[in-house]
PDB file of C-alpha atoms in Angstrom:
ATOM      1  CA  MET A 246     151.352  85.469  48.499  1.00 38.00           C
ATOM      2  CA  ASP A 247     155.079  85.449  47.817  1.00 45.00           C
ATOM      3  CA  VAL A 248     156.317  86.076  44.304  1.00 48.00           C
ATOM      4  CA  THR A 249     159.130  83.653  43.550  1.00 51.00           C
ATOM      5  CA  THR A 250     162.229  85.035  41.854  1.00 64.00           C
ATOM      6  CA  PRO A 251     165.686  83.468  41.603  1.00 69.00           C
ATOM      7  CA  ALA A 252     167.895  83.970  44.656  1.00 72.00           C
ATOM      8  CA  SER A 253     170.472  85.692  42.434  1.00 80.00           C
ATOM      9  CA  THR A 254     168.016  88.448  41.473  1.00 90.00           C
ATOM     10  CA  PRO A 255     168.842  91.702  43.300  1.00 95.00           C
ATOM     11  CA  TRP A 256     166.459  93.559  45.584  1.00 97.00           C
ATOM     12  CA  LEU A 257     165.938  97.311  45.502  1.00 98.00           C
ATOM     13  CA  VAL A 258     165.069  98.735  48.935  1.00 98.00           C
ATOM     14  CA  VAL A 259     163.847 102.315  48.661  1.00 98.00           C
ATOM     15  CA  GLY A 260     163.507 104.623  51.635  1.00 98.00           C
ATOM     16  CA  LEU A 261     161.032 107.398  50.890  1.00 98.00           C
ATOM     17  CA  GLY A 262     161.676 110.908  52.166  1.00 97.00           C
ATOM     18  CA  ASN A 263     162.744 114.420  51.245  1.00 97.00           C
ATOM     19  CA  PRO A 264     166.398 115.410  50.739  1.00 96.00           C
ATOM     20  CA  GLY A 265     168.019 118.124  52.839  1.00 95.00           C
ATOM     21  CA  PRO A 266     168.889 118.597  56.514  1.00 95.00           C
ATOM     22  CA  GLU A 267     165.724 120.571  57.221  1.00 96.00           C
ATOM     23  CA  TYR A 268     163.645 117.411  56.559  1.00 97.00           C
ATOM     24  CA  ALA A 269     165.974 114.869  58.174  1.00 96.00           C
ATOM     25  CA  MET A 270     163.936 114.195  61.336  1.00 96.00           C
ATOM     26  CA  ASN A 271     160.469 114.716  59.828  1.00 97.00           C
ATOM     27  CA  ARG A 272     157.902 111.946  60.208  1.00 98.00           C
ATOM     28  CA  HIS A 273     157.755 111.817  56.395  1.00 97.00           C
ATOM     29  CA  ASN A 274     161.456 110.849  56.341  1.00 98.00           C
ATOM     30  CA  VAL A 275     161.289 107.667  58.378  1.00 98.00           C
ATOM     31  CA  GLY A 276     161.980 105.673  55.191  1.00 98.00           C
ATOM     32  CA  PHE A 277     165.336 107.435  54.890  1.00 98.00           C
ATOM     33  CA  MET A 278     166.066 106.635  58.543  1.00 98.00           C
ATOM     34  CA  VAL A 279     165.457 102.917  58.010  1.00 98.00           C
ATOM     35  CA  VAL A 280     167.661 102.608  54.908  1.00 98.00           C
ATOM     36  CA  ASP A 281     170.361 104.686  56.619  1.00 97.00           C
ATOM     37  CA  LEU A 282     170.408 102.076  59.390  1.00 98.00           C
ATOM     38  CA  LEU A 283     170.529  99.241  56.846  1.00 97.00           C
ATOM     39  CA  ALA A 284     173.498 101.005  55.222  1.00 97.00           C
ATOM     40  CA  GLN A 285     175.263 101.101  58.600  1.00 96.00           C
ATOM     41  CA  ARG A 286     174.672  97.371  58.995  1.00 95.00           C
ATOM     42  CA  ILE A 287     176.109  96.647  55.547  1.00 94.00           C
ATOM     43  CA  GLY A 288     179.031  98.944  56.293  1.00 92.00           C
ATOM     44  CA  GLY A 289     179.014 101.194  53.252  1.00 90.00           C
ATOM     45  CA  LYS A 290     178.267 104.767  52.235  1.00 92.00           C
ATOM     46  CA  PHE A 291     175.672 106.130  49.862  1.00 95.00           C
ATOM     47  CA  LYS A 292     176.826 107.632  46.581  1.00 94.00           C
ATOM     48  CA  ARG A 293     175.060 109.509  43.807  1.00 90.00           C
ATOM     49  CA  ALA A 294     173.565 107.188  41.211  1.00 81.00           C
ATOM     50  CA  GLY A 295     174.437 108.985  38.001  1.00 72.00           C
ATOM     51  CA  LYS A 296     171.330 109.984  36.076  1.00 74.00           C
ATOM     52  CA  ALA A 297     168.880 108.354  38.477  1.00 76.00           C
ATOM     53  CA  GLN A 298     168.680 111.336  40.887  1.00 91.00           C
ATOM     54  CA  ALA A 299     169.147 109.113  43.903  1.00 95.00           C
ATOM     55  CA  GLN A 300     171.737 108.035  46.428  1.00 96.00           C
ATOM     56  CA  VAL A 301     172.503 104.315  46.348  1.00 97.00           C
ATOM     57  CA  LEU A 302     174.519 101.705  48.194  1.00 97.00           C
ATOM     58  CA  GLU A 303     175.080  98.188  46.879  1.00 96.00           C
ATOM     59  CA  GLY A 304     175.753  95.360  49.285  1.00 95.00           C
ATOM     60  CA  ARG A 305     174.637  91.989  50.573  1.00 94.00           C
ATOM     61  CA  ILE A 306     172.496  90.970  53.531  1.00 92.00           C
ATOM     62  CA  GLY A 307     171.827  87.660  55.180  1.00 85.00           C
ATOM     63  CA  PRO A 308     174.003  84.765  56.245  1.00 83.00           C
ATOM     64  CA  ALA A 309     176.588  83.274  53.913  1.00 80.00           C
ATOM     65  CA  GLY A 310     175.129  80.676  51.580  1.00 80.00           C
ATOM     66  CA  PRO A 311     171.792  80.377  49.776  1.00 80.00           C
ATOM     67  CA  ALA A 312     170.016  82.913  52.023  1.00 79.00           C
ATOM     68  CA  ASN A 313     172.482  85.693  51.150  1.00 88.00           C
ATOM     69  CA  ARG A 314     170.887  88.407  49.016  1.00 93.00           C
ATOM     70  CA  ARG A 315     172.238  91.221  46.872  1.00 94.00           C
ATOM     71  CA  VAL A 316     170.527  94.503  47.714  1.00 97.00           C
ATOM     72  CA  ILE A 317     170.604  98.030  46.401  1.00 97.00           C
ATOM     73  CA  LEU A 318     169.593 100.569  49.054  1.00 98.00           C
ATOM     74  CA  ALA A 319     168.253 103.814  47.595  1.00 97.00           C
ATOM     75  CA  LYS A 320     167.142 107.259  48.700  1.00 97.00           C
ATOM     76  CA  PRO A 321     165.484 109.297  45.923  1.00 96.00           C
ATOM     77  CA  MET A 322     166.783 112.879  45.883  1.00 95.00           C
ATOM     78  CA  SER A 323     163.842 114.206  43.888  1.00 92.00           C
ATOM     79  CA  TYR A 324     161.483 115.071  46.770  1.00 92.00           C
ATOM     80  CA  MET A 325     158.715 112.747  47.865  1.00 95.00           C
ATOM     81  CA  ASN A 326     156.085 113.471  45.209  1.00 95.00           C
ATOM     82  CA  LEU A 327     158.547 112.692  42.369  1.00 96.00           C
ATOM     83  CA  SER A 328     160.030 109.483  43.811  1.00 96.00           C
ATOM     84  CA  GLY A 329     158.763 107.295  40.964  1.00 96.00           C
ATOM     85  CA  GLY A 330     161.175 108.604  38.327  1.00 95.00           C
ATOM     86  CA  PRO A 331     164.395 107.827  40.237  1.00 96.00           C
ATOM     87  CA  VAL A 332     163.080 104.456  41.454  1.00 97.00           C
ATOM     88  CA  ASN A 333     162.034 103.421  37.952  1.00 96.00           C
ATOM     89  CA  ALA A 334     165.447 104.442  36.588  1.00 95.00           C
ATOM     90  CA  LEU A 335     167.195 102.340  39.250  1.00 96.00           C
ATOM     91  CA  LYS A 336     164.877  99.402  38.538  1.00 96.00           C
ATOM     92  CA  ASP A 337     165.877  99.483  34.871  1.00 95.00           C
ATOM     93  CA  PHE A 338     169.578 100.062  35.512  1.00 94.00           C
ATOM     94  CA  TYR A 339     169.952  97.215  38.019  1.00 94.00           C
ATOM     95  CA  LYS A 340     167.411  94.968  36.224  1.00 95.00           C
ATOM     96  CA  VAL A 341     165.255  94.508  39.323  1.00 97.00           C
ATOM     97  CA  PRO A 342     161.756  93.062  38.838  1.00 97.00           C
ATOM     98  CA  VAL A 343     158.985  95.164  40.400  1.00 97.00           C
ATOM     99  CA  ALA A 344     158.225  92.300  42.830  1.00 96.00           C
ATOM    100  CA  ASN A 345     161.769  92.699  44.245  1.00 97.00           C
ATOM    101  CA  ILE A 346     161.295  96.374  45.095  1.00 98.00           C
ATOM    102  CA  VAL A 347     160.572  97.360  48.706  1.00 98.00           C
ATOM    103  CA  ALA A 348     159.290 100.838  49.561  1.00 98.00           C
ATOM    104  CA  VAL A 349     159.830 101.836  53.206  1.00 98.00           C
ATOM    105  CA  HIS A 350     157.502 104.695  54.121  1.00 98.00           C
ATOM    106  CA  ASP A 351     155.484 106.473  56.784  1.00 97.00           C
ATOM    107  CA  GLU A 352     151.834 105.460  57.203  1.00 97.00           C
ATOM    108  CA  LEU A 353     149.196 107.720  58.766  1.00 96.00           C
ATOM    109  CA  ASP A 354     146.521 105.091  59.359  1.00 93.00           C
ATOM    110  CA  ILE A 355     148.694 102.934  61.624  1.00 96.00           C
ATOM    111  CA  ASP A 356     149.601 103.716  65.237  1.00 97.00           C
ATOM    112  CA  TYR A 357     153.058 105.135  65.867  1.00 97.00           C
ATOM    113  CA  GLY A 358     155.784 102.490  65.655  1.00 96.00           C
ATOM    114  CA  THR A 359     153.510  99.720  64.356  1.00 98.00           C
ATOM    115  CA  LEU A 360     154.657  97.929  61.204  1.00 98.00           C
ATOM    116  CA  ARG A 361     152.658  96.435  58.355  1.00 97.00           C
ATOM    117  CA  LEU A 362     154.256  94.603  55.431  1.00 98.00           C
ATOM    118  CA  LYS A 363     152.392  93.910  52.218  1.00 97.00           C
ATOM    119  CA  LEU A 364     152.679  93.415  48.472  1.00 98.00           C
ATOM    120  CA  GLY A 365     150.802  95.773  46.155  1.00 97.00           C
ATOM    121  CA  GLY A 366     147.708  97.786  46.999  1.00 95.00           C
ATOM    122  CA  GLY A 367     146.718 101.438  46.888  1.00 94.00           C
ATOM    123  CA  ASP A 368     148.727 104.502  47.866  1.00 93.00           C
ATOM    124  CA  ASN A 369     146.358 105.717  50.623  1.00 90.00           C
ATOM    125  CA  GLY A 370     147.117 109.319  49.630  1.00 91.00           C
ATOM    126  CA  HIS A 371     150.888 108.907  50.100  1.00 95.00           C
ATOM    127  CA  ASN A 372     152.573 111.014  47.414  1.00 95.00           C
ATOM    128  CA  GLY A 373     155.722 108.888  47.266  1.00 96.00           C
ATOM    129  CA  LEU A 374     153.747 105.695  46.661  1.00 97.00           C
ATOM    130  CA  LYS A 375     151.482 107.497  44.204  1.00 97.00           C
ATOM    131  CA  SER A 376     154.518 108.543  42.148  1.00 97.00           C
ATOM    132  CA  MET A 377     156.068 105.045  42.284  1.00 98.00           C
ATOM    133  CA  THR A 378     152.824 103.354  41.239  1.00 97.00           C
ATOM    134  CA  LYS A 379     152.362 105.774  38.352  1.00 97.00           C
ATOM    135  CA  ALA A 380     155.900 105.018  37.157  1.00 97.00           C
ATOM    136  CA  MET A 381     155.898 101.215  37.363  1.00 96.00           C
ATOM    137  CA  GLY A 382     152.621  99.787  38.656  1.00 97.00           C
ATOM    138  CA  ALA A 383     151.601  98.827  42.191  1.00 97.00           C
ATOM    139  CA  ASP A 384     153.061  95.314  42.500  1.00 97.00           C
ATOM    140  CA  TYR A 385     155.986  96.198  44.773  1.00 98.00           C
ATOM    141  CA  HIS A 386     156.419  95.444  48.477  1.00 98.00           C
ATOM    142  CA  ARG A 387     155.763  98.010  51.176  1.00 98.00           C
ATOM    143  CA  VAL A 388     157.104  98.227  54.712  1.00 98.00           C
ATOM    144  CA  ARG A 389     154.663 100.654  56.296  1.00 98.00           C
ATOM    145  CA  PHE A 390     155.893 102.451  59.418  1.00 98.00           C
ATOM    146  CA  GLY A 391     153.027 103.809  61.486  1.00 98.00           C
ATOM    147  CA  ILE A 392     153.162 107.477  62.462  1.00 97.00           C
ATOM    148  CA  GLY A 393     149.520 107.860  63.565  1.00 96.00           C
ATOM    149  CA  ARG A 394     147.060 110.607  62.676  1.00 94.00           C
ATOM    150  CA  PRO A 395     147.639 114.338  63.291  1.00 94.00           C
ATOM    151  CA  PRO A 396     146.240 115.654  66.564  1.00 91.00           C
ATOM    152  CA  GLY A 397     143.206 117.926  66.639  1.00 90.00           C
ATOM    153  CA  ARG A 398     142.744 119.928  63.468  1.00 91.00           C
ATOM    154  CA  MET A 399     146.342 119.847  62.309  1.00 93.00           C
ATOM    155  CA  GLN A 400     146.599 119.365  58.551  1.00 95.00           C
ATOM    156  CA  VAL A 401     148.150 116.109  57.341  1.00 93.00           C
ATOM    157  CA  ALA A 402     150.768 117.980  55.287  1.00 93.00           C
ATOM    158  CA  ASP A 403     151.878 119.931  58.368  1.00 95.00           C
ATOM    159  CA  PHE A 404     151.954 116.802  60.524  1.00 97.00           C
ATOM    160  CA  VAL A 405     154.127 114.656  58.229  1.00 96.00           C
ATOM    161  CA  LEU A 406     156.593 117.510  57.657  1.00 96.00           C
ATOM    162  CA  LYS A 407     157.102 118.060  61.384  1.00 97.00           C
ATOM    163  CA  ASP A 408     159.828 116.321  63.376  1.00 97.00           C
ATOM    164  CA  PHE A 409     158.907 113.438  65.628  1.00 97.00           C
ATOM    165  CA  SER A 410     157.835 114.727  69.033  1.00 95.00           C
ATOM    166  CA  SER A 411     160.146 114.464  72.048  1.00 95.00           C
ATOM    167  CA  SER A 412     158.075 111.587  73.452  1.00 95.00           C
ATOM    168  CA  GLU A 413     158.123 109.773  70.092  1.00 97.00           C
ATOM    169  CA  ARG A 414     161.890 110.199  69.807  1.00 96.00           C
ATOM    170  CA  LYS A 415     162.383 108.182  73.011  1.00 97.00           C
ATOM    171  CA  GLU A 416     161.308 105.051  71.116  1.00 97.00           C
ATOM    172  CA  LEU A 417     162.219 106.063  67.567  1.00 98.00           C
ATOM    173  CA  ASP A 418     165.582 104.264  67.459  1.00 98.00           C
ATOM    174  CA  TYR A 419     163.944 101.030  68.622  1.00 98.00           C
ATOM    175  CA  PHE A 420     161.165 101.262  66.021  1.00 98.00           C
ATOM    176  CA  VAL A 421     163.580 102.140  63.192  1.00 98.00           C
ATOM    177  CA  ASP A 422     165.761  99.176  64.209  1.00 98.00           C
ATOM    178  CA  ARG A 423     162.725  96.886  64.134  1.00 98.00           C
ATOM    179  CA  ALA A 424     161.706  98.199  60.703  1.00 98.00           C
ATOM    180  CA  ALA A 425     165.217  97.485  59.398  1.00 98.00           C
ATOM    181  CA  ASP A 426     164.916  93.943  60.791  1.00 98.00           C
ATOM    182  CA  ALA A 427     161.584  93.600  58.972  1.00 98.00           C
ATOM    183  CA  VAL A 428     163.149  94.642  55.660  1.00 98.00           C
ATOM    184  CA  GLU A 429     165.919  92.075  56.097  1.00 97.00           C
ATOM    185  CA  SER A 430     163.383  89.364  56.954  1.00 97.00           C
ATOM    186  CA  LEU A 431     161.287  90.214  53.899  1.00 97.00           C
ATOM    187  CA  VAL A 432     164.272  90.043  51.547  1.00 96.00           C
ATOM    188  CA  ILE A 433     165.804  86.894  53.065  1.00 95.00           C
ATOM    189  CA  GLU A 434     162.791  84.851  54.213  1.00 94.00           C
ATOM    190  CA  GLY A 435     159.917  86.129  52.070  1.00 95.00           C
ATOM    191  CA  LEU A 436     156.785  88.152  52.720  1.00 97.00           C
ATOM    192  CA  GLU A 437     154.681  85.612  54.590  1.00 97.00           C
ATOM    193  CA  ARG A 438     157.391  84.814  57.142  1.00 96.00           C
ATOM    194  CA  ALA A 439     158.178  88.516  57.623  1.00 97.00           C
ATOM    195  CA  GLN A 440     154.479  89.354  58.043  1.00 98.00           C
ATOM    196  CA  SER A 441     154.013  86.654  60.683  1.00 97.00           C
ATOM    197  CA  THR A 442     156.923  88.088  62.676  1.00 97.00           C
ATOM    198  CA  TYR A 443     156.502  91.860  62.239  1.00 97.00           C
ATOM    199  CA  ASN A 444     152.862  92.642  61.382  1.00 94.00           C
ATOM    200  CA  SER A 445     151.188  93.594  64.623  1.00 74.00           C
TER     201      SER A 445
END
């Protein structure tokens, strides 16, 4: 069910990941990849957000007129398991209701490249979501980017902190582009419309 907020209310779109070049292409950093692409579309650059320990970019998405939305793109710089503090600080600073927050993150229990959008729910063992929920409750939107389960006996922690495989990278740009489209649809058209288009 969509939560109705005034069109003038900003949205906070948070890509979850770990800061630093050594993590840049990890599966766990796909949230960063998606918000980086959204930043390219808006045409701006991230900057440090003062005390919030995050990089942010303010802009607008959507066509001119009533469907146009103010968004704050954010990448917490605190490491994944401490994401909640920076996100909560940004929520308070920009006066964004929890229902207008979107977390973009990797999801183990979904096949690679598959998307699922939802509002609220559990963290499914994801440390970034766990930290966000502890900081501000669970009633925020999620754009879940499937990365699949680790092969064989590989530990989950090792799997998510490894780069996408060479075969996965062949389609990665397409899937990241589609996830960015899904975020835009969610913000502009609402959850139900975005789910009907992008949940597969």
